[in-house]
CSV table of C-alpha atoms in Angstrom, one decimal:
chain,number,residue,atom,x,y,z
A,6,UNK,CA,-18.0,52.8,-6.6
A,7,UNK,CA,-16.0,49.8,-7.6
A,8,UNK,CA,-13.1,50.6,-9.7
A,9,UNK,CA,-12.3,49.8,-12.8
A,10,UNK,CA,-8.6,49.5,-13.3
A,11,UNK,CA,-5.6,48.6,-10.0
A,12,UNK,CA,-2.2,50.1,-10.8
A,13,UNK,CA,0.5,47.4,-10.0
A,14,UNK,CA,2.9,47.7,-7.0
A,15,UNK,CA,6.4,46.6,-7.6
A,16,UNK,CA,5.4,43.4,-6.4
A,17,UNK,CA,2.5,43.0,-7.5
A,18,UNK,CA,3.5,43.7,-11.2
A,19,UNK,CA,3.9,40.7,-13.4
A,20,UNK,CA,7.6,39.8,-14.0
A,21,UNK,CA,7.5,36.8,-15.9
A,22,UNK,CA,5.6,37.0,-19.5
A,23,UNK,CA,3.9,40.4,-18.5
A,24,UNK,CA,2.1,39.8,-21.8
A,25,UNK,CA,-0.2,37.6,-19.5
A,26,UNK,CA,-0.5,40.6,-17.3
A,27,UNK,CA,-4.1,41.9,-16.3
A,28,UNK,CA,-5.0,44.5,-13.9
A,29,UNK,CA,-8.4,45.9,-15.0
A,30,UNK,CA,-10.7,45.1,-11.5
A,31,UNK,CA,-13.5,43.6,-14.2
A,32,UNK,CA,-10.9,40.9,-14.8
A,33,UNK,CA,-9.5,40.4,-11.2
A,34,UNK,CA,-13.4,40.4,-10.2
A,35,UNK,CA,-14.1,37.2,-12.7
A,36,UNK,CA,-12.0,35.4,-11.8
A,37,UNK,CA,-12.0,35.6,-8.1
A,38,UNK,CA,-16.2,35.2,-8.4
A,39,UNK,CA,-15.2,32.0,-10.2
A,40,UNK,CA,-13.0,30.7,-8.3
A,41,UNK,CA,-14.5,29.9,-4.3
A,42,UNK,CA,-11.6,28.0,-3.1
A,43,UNK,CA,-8.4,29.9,-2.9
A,44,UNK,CA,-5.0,29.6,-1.0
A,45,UNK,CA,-3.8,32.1,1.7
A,46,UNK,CA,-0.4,32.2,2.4
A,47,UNK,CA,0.7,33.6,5.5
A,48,UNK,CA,4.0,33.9,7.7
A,49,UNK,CA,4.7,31.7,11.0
A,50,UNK,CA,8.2,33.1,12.7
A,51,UNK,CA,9.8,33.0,9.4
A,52,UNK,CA,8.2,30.2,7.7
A,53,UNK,CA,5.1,30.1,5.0
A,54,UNK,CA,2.1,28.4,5.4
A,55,UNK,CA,-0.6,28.2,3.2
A,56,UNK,CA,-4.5,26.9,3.4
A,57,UNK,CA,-6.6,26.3,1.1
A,58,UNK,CA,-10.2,27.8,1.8
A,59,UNK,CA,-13.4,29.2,0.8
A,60,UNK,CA,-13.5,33.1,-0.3
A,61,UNK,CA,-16.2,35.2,-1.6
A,62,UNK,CA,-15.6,38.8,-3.1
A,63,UNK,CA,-17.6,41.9,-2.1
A,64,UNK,CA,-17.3,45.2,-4.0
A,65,UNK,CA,-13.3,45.7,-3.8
A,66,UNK,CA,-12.3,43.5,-1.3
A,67,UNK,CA,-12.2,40.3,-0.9
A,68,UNK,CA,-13.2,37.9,2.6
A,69,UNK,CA,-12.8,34.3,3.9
A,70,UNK,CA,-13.5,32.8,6.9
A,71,UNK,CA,-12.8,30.1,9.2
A,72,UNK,CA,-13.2,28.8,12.9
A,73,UNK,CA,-11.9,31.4,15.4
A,74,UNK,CA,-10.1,29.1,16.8
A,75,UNK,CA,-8.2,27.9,13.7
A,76,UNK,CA,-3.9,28.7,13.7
A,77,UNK,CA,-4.6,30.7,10.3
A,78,UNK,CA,-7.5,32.9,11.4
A,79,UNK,CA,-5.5,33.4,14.9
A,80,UNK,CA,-2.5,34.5,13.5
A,81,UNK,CA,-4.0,36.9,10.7
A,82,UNK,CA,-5.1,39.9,11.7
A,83,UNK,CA,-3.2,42.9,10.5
A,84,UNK,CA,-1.0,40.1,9.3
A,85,UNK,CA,0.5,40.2,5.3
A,86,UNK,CA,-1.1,37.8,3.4
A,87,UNK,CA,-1.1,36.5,-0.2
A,88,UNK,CA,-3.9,35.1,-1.5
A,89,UNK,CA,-4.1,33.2,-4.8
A,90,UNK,CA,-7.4,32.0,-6.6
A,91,UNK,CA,-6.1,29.8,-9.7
A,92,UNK,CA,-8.4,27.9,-12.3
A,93,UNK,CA,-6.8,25.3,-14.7
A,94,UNK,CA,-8.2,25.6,-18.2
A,95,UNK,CA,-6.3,23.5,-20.3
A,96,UNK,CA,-3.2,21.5,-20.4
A,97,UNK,CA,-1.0,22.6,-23.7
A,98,UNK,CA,1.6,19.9,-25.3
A,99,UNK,CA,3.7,21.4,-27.9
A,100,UNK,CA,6.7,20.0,-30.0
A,101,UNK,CA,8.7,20.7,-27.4
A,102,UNK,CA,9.1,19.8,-23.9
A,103,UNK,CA,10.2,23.4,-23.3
A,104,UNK,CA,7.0,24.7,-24.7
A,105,UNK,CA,4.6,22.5,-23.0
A,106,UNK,CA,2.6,24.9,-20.1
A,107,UNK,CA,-0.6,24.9,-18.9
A,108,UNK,CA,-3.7,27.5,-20.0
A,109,UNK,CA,-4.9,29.6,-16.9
A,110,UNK,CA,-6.4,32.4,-14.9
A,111,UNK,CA,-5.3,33.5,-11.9
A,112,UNK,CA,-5.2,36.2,-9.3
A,113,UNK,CA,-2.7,37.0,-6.7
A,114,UNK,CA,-4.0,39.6,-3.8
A,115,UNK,CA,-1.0,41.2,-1.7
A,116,UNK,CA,-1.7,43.1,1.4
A,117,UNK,CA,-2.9,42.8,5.1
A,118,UNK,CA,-6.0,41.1,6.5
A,119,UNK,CA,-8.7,42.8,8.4
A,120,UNK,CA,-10.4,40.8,11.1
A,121,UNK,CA,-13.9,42.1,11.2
A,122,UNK,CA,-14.6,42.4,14.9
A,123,UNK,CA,-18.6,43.5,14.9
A,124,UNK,CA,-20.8,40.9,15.0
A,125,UNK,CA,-23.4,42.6,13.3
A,126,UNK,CA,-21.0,43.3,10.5
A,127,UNK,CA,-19.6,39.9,10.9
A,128,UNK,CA,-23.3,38.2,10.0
A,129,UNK,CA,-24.1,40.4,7.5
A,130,UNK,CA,-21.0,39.1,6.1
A,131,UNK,CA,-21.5,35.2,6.6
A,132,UNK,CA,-25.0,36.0,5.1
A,133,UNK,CA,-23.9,37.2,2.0
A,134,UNK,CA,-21.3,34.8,1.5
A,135,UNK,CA,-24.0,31.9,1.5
A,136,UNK,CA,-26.6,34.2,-0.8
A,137,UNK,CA,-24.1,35.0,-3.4
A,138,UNK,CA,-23.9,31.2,-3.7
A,139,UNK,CA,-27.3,29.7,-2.9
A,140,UNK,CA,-29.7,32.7,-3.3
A,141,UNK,CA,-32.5,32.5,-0.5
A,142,UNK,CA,-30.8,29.8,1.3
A,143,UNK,CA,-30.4,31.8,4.4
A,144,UNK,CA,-33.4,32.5,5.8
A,145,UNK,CA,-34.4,28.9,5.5
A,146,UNK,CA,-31.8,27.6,7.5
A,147,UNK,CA,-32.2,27.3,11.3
A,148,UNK,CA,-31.1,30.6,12.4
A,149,UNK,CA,-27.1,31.0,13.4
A,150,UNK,CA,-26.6,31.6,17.3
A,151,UNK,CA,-24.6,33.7,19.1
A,152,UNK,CA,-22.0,31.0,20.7
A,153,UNK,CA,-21.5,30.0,16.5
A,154,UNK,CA,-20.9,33.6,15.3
A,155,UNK,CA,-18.3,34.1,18.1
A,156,UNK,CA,-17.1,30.6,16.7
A,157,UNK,CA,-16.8,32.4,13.2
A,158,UNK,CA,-13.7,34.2,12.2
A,159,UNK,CA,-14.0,36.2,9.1
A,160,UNK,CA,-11.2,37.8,7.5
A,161,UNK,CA,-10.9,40.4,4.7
A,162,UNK,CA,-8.6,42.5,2.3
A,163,UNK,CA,-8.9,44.9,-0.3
A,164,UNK,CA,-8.1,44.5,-3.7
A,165,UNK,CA,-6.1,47.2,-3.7
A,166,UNK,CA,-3.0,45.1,-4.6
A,167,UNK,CA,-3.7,42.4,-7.0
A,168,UNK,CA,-2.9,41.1,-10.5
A,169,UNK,CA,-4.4,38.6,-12.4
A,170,UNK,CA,-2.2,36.3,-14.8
A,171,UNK,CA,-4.6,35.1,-18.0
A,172,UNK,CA,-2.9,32.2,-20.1
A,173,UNK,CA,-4.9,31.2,-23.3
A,174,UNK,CA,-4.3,29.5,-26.9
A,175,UNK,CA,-2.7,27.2,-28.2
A,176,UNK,CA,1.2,26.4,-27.4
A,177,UNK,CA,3.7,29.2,-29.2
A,178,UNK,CA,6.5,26.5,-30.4
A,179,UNK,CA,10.1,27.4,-30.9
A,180,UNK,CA,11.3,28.2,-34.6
A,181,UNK,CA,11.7,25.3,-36.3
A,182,UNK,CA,9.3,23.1,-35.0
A,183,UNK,CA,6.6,23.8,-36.9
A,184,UNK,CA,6.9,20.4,-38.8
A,185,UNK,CA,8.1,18.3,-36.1
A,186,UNK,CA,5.8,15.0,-36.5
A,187,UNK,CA,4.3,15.0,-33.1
A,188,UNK,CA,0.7,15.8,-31.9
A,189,UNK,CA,0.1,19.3,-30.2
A,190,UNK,CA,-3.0,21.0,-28.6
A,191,UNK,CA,-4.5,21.6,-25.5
A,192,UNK,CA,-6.4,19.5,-23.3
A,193,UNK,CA,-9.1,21.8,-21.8
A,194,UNK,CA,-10.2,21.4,-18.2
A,195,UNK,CA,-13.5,22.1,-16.4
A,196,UNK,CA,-14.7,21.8,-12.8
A,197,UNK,CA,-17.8,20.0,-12.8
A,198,UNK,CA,-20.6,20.2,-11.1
A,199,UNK,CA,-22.3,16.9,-10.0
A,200,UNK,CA,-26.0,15.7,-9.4
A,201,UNK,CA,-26.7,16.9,-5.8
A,202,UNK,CA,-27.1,14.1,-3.3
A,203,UNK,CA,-29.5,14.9,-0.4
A,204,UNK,CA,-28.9,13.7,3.3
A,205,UNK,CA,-30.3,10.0,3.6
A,206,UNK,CA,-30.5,11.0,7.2
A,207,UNK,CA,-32.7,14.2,6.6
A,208,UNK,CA,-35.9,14.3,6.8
A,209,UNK,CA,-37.1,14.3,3.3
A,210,UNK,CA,-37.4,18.1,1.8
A,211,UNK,CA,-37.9,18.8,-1.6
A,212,UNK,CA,-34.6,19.8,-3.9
A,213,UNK,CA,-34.9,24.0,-4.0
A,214,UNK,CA,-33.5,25.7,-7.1
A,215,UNK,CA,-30.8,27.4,-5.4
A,216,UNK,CA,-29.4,23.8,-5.0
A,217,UNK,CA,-31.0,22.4,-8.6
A,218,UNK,CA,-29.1,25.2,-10.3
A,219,UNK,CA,-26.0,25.6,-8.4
A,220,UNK,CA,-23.0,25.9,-10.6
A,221,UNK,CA,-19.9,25.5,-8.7
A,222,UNK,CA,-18.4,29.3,-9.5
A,223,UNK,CA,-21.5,31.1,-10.7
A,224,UNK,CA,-22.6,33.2,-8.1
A,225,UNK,CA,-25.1,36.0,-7.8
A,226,UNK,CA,-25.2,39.3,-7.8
B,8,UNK,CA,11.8,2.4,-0.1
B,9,UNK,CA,9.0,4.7,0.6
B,10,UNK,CA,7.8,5.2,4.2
B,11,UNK,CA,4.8,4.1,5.2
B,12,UNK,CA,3.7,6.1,7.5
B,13,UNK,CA,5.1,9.9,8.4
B,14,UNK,CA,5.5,11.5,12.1
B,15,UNK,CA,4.0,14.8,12.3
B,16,UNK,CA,6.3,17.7,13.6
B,17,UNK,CA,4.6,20.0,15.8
B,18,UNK,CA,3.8,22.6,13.3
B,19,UNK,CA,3.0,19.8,10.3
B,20,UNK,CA,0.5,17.9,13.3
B,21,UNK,CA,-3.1,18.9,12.2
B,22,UNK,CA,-4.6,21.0,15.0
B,23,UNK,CA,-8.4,21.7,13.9
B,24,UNK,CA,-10.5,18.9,12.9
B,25,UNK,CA,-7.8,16.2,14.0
B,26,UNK,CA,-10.3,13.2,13.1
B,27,UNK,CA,-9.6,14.3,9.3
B,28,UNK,CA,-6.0,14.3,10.1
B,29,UNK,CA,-4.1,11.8,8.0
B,30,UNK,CA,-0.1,11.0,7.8
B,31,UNK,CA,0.4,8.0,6.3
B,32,UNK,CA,2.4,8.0,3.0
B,33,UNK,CA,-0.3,6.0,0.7
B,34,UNK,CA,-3.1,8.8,1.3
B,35,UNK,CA,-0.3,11.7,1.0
B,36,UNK,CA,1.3,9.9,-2.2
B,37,UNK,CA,-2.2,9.1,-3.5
B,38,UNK,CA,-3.8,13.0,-3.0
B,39,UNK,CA,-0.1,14.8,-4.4
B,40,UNK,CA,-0.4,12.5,-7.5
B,41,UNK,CA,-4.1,13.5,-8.0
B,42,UNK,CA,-3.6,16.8,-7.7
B,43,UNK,CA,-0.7,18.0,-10.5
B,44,UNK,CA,-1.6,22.3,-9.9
B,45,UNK,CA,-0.7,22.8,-6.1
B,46,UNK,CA,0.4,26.3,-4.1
B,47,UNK,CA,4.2,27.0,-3.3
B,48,UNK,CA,4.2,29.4,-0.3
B,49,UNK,CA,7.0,31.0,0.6
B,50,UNK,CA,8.7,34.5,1.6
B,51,UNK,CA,10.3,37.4,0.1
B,52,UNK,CA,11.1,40.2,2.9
B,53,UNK,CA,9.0,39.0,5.0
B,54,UNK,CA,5.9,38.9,2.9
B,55,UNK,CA,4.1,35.8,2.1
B,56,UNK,CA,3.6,35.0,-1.9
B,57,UNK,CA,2.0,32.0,-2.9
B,58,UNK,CA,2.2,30.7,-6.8
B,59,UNK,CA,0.3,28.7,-8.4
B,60,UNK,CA,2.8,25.5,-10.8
B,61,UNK,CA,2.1,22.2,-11.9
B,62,UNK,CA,4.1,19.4,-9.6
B,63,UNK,CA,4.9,16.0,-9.8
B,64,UNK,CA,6.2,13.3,-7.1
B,65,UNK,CA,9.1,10.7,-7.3
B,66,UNK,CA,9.2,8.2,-4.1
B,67,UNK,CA,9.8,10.6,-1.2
B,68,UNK,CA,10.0,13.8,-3.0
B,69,UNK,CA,7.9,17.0,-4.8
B,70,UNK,CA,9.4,18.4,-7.3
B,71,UNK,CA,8.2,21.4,-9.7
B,72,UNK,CA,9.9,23.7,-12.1
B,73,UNK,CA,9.3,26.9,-14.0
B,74,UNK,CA,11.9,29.2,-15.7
B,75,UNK,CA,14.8,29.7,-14.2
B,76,UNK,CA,14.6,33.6,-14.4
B,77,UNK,CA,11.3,33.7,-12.2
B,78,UNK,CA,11.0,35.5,-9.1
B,79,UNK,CA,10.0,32.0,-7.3
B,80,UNK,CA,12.5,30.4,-8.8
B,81,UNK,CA,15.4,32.4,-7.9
B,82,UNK,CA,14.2,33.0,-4.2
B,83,UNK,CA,13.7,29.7,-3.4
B,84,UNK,CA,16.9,27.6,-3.7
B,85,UNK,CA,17.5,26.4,0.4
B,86,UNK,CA,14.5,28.2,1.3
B,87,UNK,CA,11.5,27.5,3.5
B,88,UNK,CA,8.4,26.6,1.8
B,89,UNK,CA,4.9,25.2,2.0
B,90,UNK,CA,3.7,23.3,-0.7
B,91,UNK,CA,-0.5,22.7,-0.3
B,92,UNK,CA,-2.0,20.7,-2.7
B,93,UNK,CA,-5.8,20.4,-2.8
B,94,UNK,CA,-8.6,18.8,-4.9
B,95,UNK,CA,-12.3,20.0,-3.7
B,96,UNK,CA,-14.5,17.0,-3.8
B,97,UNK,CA,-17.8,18.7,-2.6
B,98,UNK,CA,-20.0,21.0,-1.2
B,99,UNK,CA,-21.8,20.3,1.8
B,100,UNK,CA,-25.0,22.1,2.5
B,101,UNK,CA,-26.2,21.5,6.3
B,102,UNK,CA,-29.4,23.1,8.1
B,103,UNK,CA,-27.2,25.7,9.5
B,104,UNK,CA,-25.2,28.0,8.4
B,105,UNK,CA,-22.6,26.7,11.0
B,106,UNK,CA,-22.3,23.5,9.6
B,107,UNK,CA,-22.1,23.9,5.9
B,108,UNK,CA,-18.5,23.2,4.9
B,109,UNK,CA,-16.8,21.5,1.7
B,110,UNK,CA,-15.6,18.2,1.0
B,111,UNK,CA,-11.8,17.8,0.0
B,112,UNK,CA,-8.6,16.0,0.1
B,113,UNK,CA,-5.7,18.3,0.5
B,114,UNK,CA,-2.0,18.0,1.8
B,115,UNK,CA,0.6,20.3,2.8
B,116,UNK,CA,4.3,20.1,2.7
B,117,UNK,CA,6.8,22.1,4.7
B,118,UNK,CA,10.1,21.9,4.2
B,119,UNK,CA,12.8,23.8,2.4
B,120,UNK,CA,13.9,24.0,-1.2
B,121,UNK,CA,16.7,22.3,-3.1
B,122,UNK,CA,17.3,23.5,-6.6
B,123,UNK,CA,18.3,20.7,-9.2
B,124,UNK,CA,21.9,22.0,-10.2
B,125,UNK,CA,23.3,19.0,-12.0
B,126,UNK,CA,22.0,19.2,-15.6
B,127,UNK,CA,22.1,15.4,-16.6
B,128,UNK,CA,19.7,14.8,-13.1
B,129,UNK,CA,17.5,17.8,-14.2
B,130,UNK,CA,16.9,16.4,-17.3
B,131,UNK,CA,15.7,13.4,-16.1
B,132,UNK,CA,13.7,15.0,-13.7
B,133,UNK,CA,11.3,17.0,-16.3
B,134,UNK,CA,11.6,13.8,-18.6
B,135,UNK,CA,10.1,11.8,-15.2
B,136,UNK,CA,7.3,14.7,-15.1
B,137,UNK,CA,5.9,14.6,-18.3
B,138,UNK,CA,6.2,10.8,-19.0
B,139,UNK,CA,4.2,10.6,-15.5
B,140,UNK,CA,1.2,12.2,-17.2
B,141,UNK,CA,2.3,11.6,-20.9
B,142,UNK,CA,4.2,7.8,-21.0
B,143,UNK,CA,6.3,7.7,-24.5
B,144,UNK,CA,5.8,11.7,-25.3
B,145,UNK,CA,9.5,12.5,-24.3
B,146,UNK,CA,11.2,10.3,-26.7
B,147,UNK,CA,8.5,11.9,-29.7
B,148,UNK,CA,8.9,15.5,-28.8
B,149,UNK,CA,11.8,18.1,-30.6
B,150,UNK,CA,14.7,17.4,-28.2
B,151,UNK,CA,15.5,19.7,-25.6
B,152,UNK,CA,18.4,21.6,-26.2
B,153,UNK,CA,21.1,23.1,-23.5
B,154,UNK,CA,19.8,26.1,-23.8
B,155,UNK,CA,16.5,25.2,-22.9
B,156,UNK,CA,17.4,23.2,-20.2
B,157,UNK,CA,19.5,26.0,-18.6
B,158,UNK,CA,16.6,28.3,-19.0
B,159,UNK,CA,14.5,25.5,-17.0
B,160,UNK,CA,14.7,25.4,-13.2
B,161,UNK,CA,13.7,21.7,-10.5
B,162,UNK,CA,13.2,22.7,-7.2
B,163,UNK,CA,12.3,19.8,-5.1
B,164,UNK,CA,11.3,19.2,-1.6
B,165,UNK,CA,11.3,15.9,0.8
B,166,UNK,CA,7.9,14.6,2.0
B,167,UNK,CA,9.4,14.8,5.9
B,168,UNK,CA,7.2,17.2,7.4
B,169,UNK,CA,3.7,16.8,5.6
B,170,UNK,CA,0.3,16.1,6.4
B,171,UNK,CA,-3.1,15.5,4.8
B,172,UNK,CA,-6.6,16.4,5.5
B,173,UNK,CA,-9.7,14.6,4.0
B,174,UNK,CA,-13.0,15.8,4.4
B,175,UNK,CA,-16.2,13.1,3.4
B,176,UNK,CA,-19.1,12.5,4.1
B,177,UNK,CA,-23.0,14.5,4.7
B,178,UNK,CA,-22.6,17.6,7.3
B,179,UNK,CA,-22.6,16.8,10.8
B,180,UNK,CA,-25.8,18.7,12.0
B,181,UNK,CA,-25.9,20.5,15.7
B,182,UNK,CA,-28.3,18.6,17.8
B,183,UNK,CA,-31.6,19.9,17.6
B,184,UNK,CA,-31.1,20.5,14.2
B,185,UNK,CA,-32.0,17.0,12.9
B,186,UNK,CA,-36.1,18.2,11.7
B,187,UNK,CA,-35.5,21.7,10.7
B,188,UNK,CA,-37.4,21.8,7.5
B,189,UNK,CA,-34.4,23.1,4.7
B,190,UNK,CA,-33.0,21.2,1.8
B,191,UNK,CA,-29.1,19.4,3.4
B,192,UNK,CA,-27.0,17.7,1.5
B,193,UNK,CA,-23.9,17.4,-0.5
B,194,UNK,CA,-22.8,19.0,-4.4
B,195,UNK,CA,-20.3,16.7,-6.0
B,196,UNK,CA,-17.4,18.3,-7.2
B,197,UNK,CA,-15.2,17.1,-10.1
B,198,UNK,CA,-12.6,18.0,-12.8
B,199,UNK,CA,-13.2,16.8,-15.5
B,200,UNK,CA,-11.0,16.5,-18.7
B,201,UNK,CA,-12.7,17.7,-22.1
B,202,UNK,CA,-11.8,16.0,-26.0
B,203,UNK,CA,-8.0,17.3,-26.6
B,204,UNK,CA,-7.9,20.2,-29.7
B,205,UNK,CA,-5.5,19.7,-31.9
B,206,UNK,CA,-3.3,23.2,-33.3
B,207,UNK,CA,-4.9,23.8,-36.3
B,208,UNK,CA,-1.3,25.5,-37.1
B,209,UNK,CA,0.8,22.2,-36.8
B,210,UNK,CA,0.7,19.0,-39.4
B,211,UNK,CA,-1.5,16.9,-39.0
B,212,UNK,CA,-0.6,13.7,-36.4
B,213,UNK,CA,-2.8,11.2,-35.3
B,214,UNK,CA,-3.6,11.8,-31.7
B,215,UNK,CA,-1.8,9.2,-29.6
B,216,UNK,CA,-3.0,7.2,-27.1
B,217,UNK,CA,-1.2,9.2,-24.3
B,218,UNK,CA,-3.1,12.5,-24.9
B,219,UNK,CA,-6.3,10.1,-26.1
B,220,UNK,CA,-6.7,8.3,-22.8
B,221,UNK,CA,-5.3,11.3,-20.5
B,222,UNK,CA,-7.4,11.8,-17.6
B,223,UNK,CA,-6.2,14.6,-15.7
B,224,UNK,CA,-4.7,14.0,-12.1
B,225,UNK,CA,-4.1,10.2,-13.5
B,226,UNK,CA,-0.6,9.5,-13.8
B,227,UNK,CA,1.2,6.3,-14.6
B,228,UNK,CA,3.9,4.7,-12.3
């Protein structure tokens, strides 16, 4: 039973305009189901790193993979991680320099990652990672082998620490510059979803609507 | 002068996938400056926290700001960090599970912070960032006071120890693979900048050709 609301940690409470603040798991869950690529940030004897890479949420926790071989998936397990899932809505100019920002939604997840070792588990996972996306696609595609799922790293942590950060509107301008003679708005932004372009090199299949109708960030459940 | 050409250190040298490895300083300069939202990583006791902030390059350097009371901000004067930038081009659907993967241009930049303490440089830093996206909006907008500027942190990084990644192209499919009867091909991905909104709070200003013609991840050297 998913739940519906995450109490902050100290560190994963929002310090800077906590009016922005959100931790209600129907929220955090939006955001991360529209936003596929994400950044992991992990720790290298001392030093940050951080890769960008696909993620797919199930229930409360949330998994990304990754070739086994691959310096982040090898380092991670039981290792803290940060992971961040951040759509850019809109650029806001104000009167001010000061005031200009950006409108957002975002999600920060604190906590360890969890290698999954099974490989039962480990397919099951892969699986629904693809079907949340392209709905039937699996069990069209040539069927994965064992040497490719020992290949396969998949990673995962739970939700349990996590804030989102939820930026919207129109720029709040300092006192006084109501009437300062300059334009002000937003520029909204949107990730795009373009025509699909088939393989030349396949051999000709027809289009399915799990690729005619994929929306980059709509996935279903 | 800018480099031309940068020499990976061993931890910045790409390890998987080295054929998409790229160091030179036109495709790092020319992915950075079309990709303004990018990922600081860095630590806090030991714990990795990655944050999402608009960035802008000048020659050799990436610089990005926020306010000066924030938690990144304050941790992060002299401090290691790792910048990734990323835009996702596509989505590449192959006739295995195996080989589906996404098309992308990212970079990363390790290195360690330097906060902007002279006020007169940090000025002309953030007028630098927005005339990048926004040329002749600095000299229109409500000047920025001392107050403001104080309240306004620059921490900027060189591009020493960096590397890019770029992904193209249709899925390379496992031999054997070539006639398996599915659907393979690629989803164009793309942001895409919608018509600016004016406040309907401020007065009325004709919209000027630098939020007119704006083009998000376009900037103007």
């Amino acid at each position: 039973m998913p739940r519906t609301s995450l109490a902050p940690s100290p560190r994963s409470r929002v310090k800077r305009t906590p009016e922005k603040a959100r931790y209600d798991a129907a929220t955090l869950h939006a955001i991360l189901d529209a936003c596929p690529v994400v950044h992991v940030g992990y720790v290298i004897d001392g030093a940050p790193f951080v890769t960008p890479t696909l993620a797919w949420r199930v229930a409360d926790r949330i998994y990304w993979h990754g070739a086994a071989a691959s310096r982040m998936l090898r380092s991670l397990d039981g290792a803290a991680v940060c992971l961040t899932a951040t759509l850019t809505d809109a650029l806001v100019l104000a009167r001010s320099a000061f005031e200009h920002s950006a409108n957002y939604r975002s999600v920060m997840v604190m906590g360890h990652a969890t290698l999954t070792t099974d490989p039962k588990a480990k397919a099951a996972q892969l699986e629904r990672f693809v079907e949340l996306h392209w709905p039937g696609r699996w069990a069209a595609l040539r069927p994965m082998t064992v040497q490719e799922l020992k290949a396969t790293s998949v990673l995962s942590m739970p939700l349990d620490e996590a804030s989102a950060k939820v930026s919207t509107g129109m720029a709040s301008e300092a006192k006084g510059d109501e009437t300062w003679p300059v334009w002000s708005g937003i520029i909204p932004l949107t990730q795009t979803t373009g025509a699909p372009l088939a393989d030349p090199a396949a051999r000709p299949a027809d289009m399915p609507a799990h690729v005619r109708d994929y929306v980059f960030g709509r996935i279903t459940r």
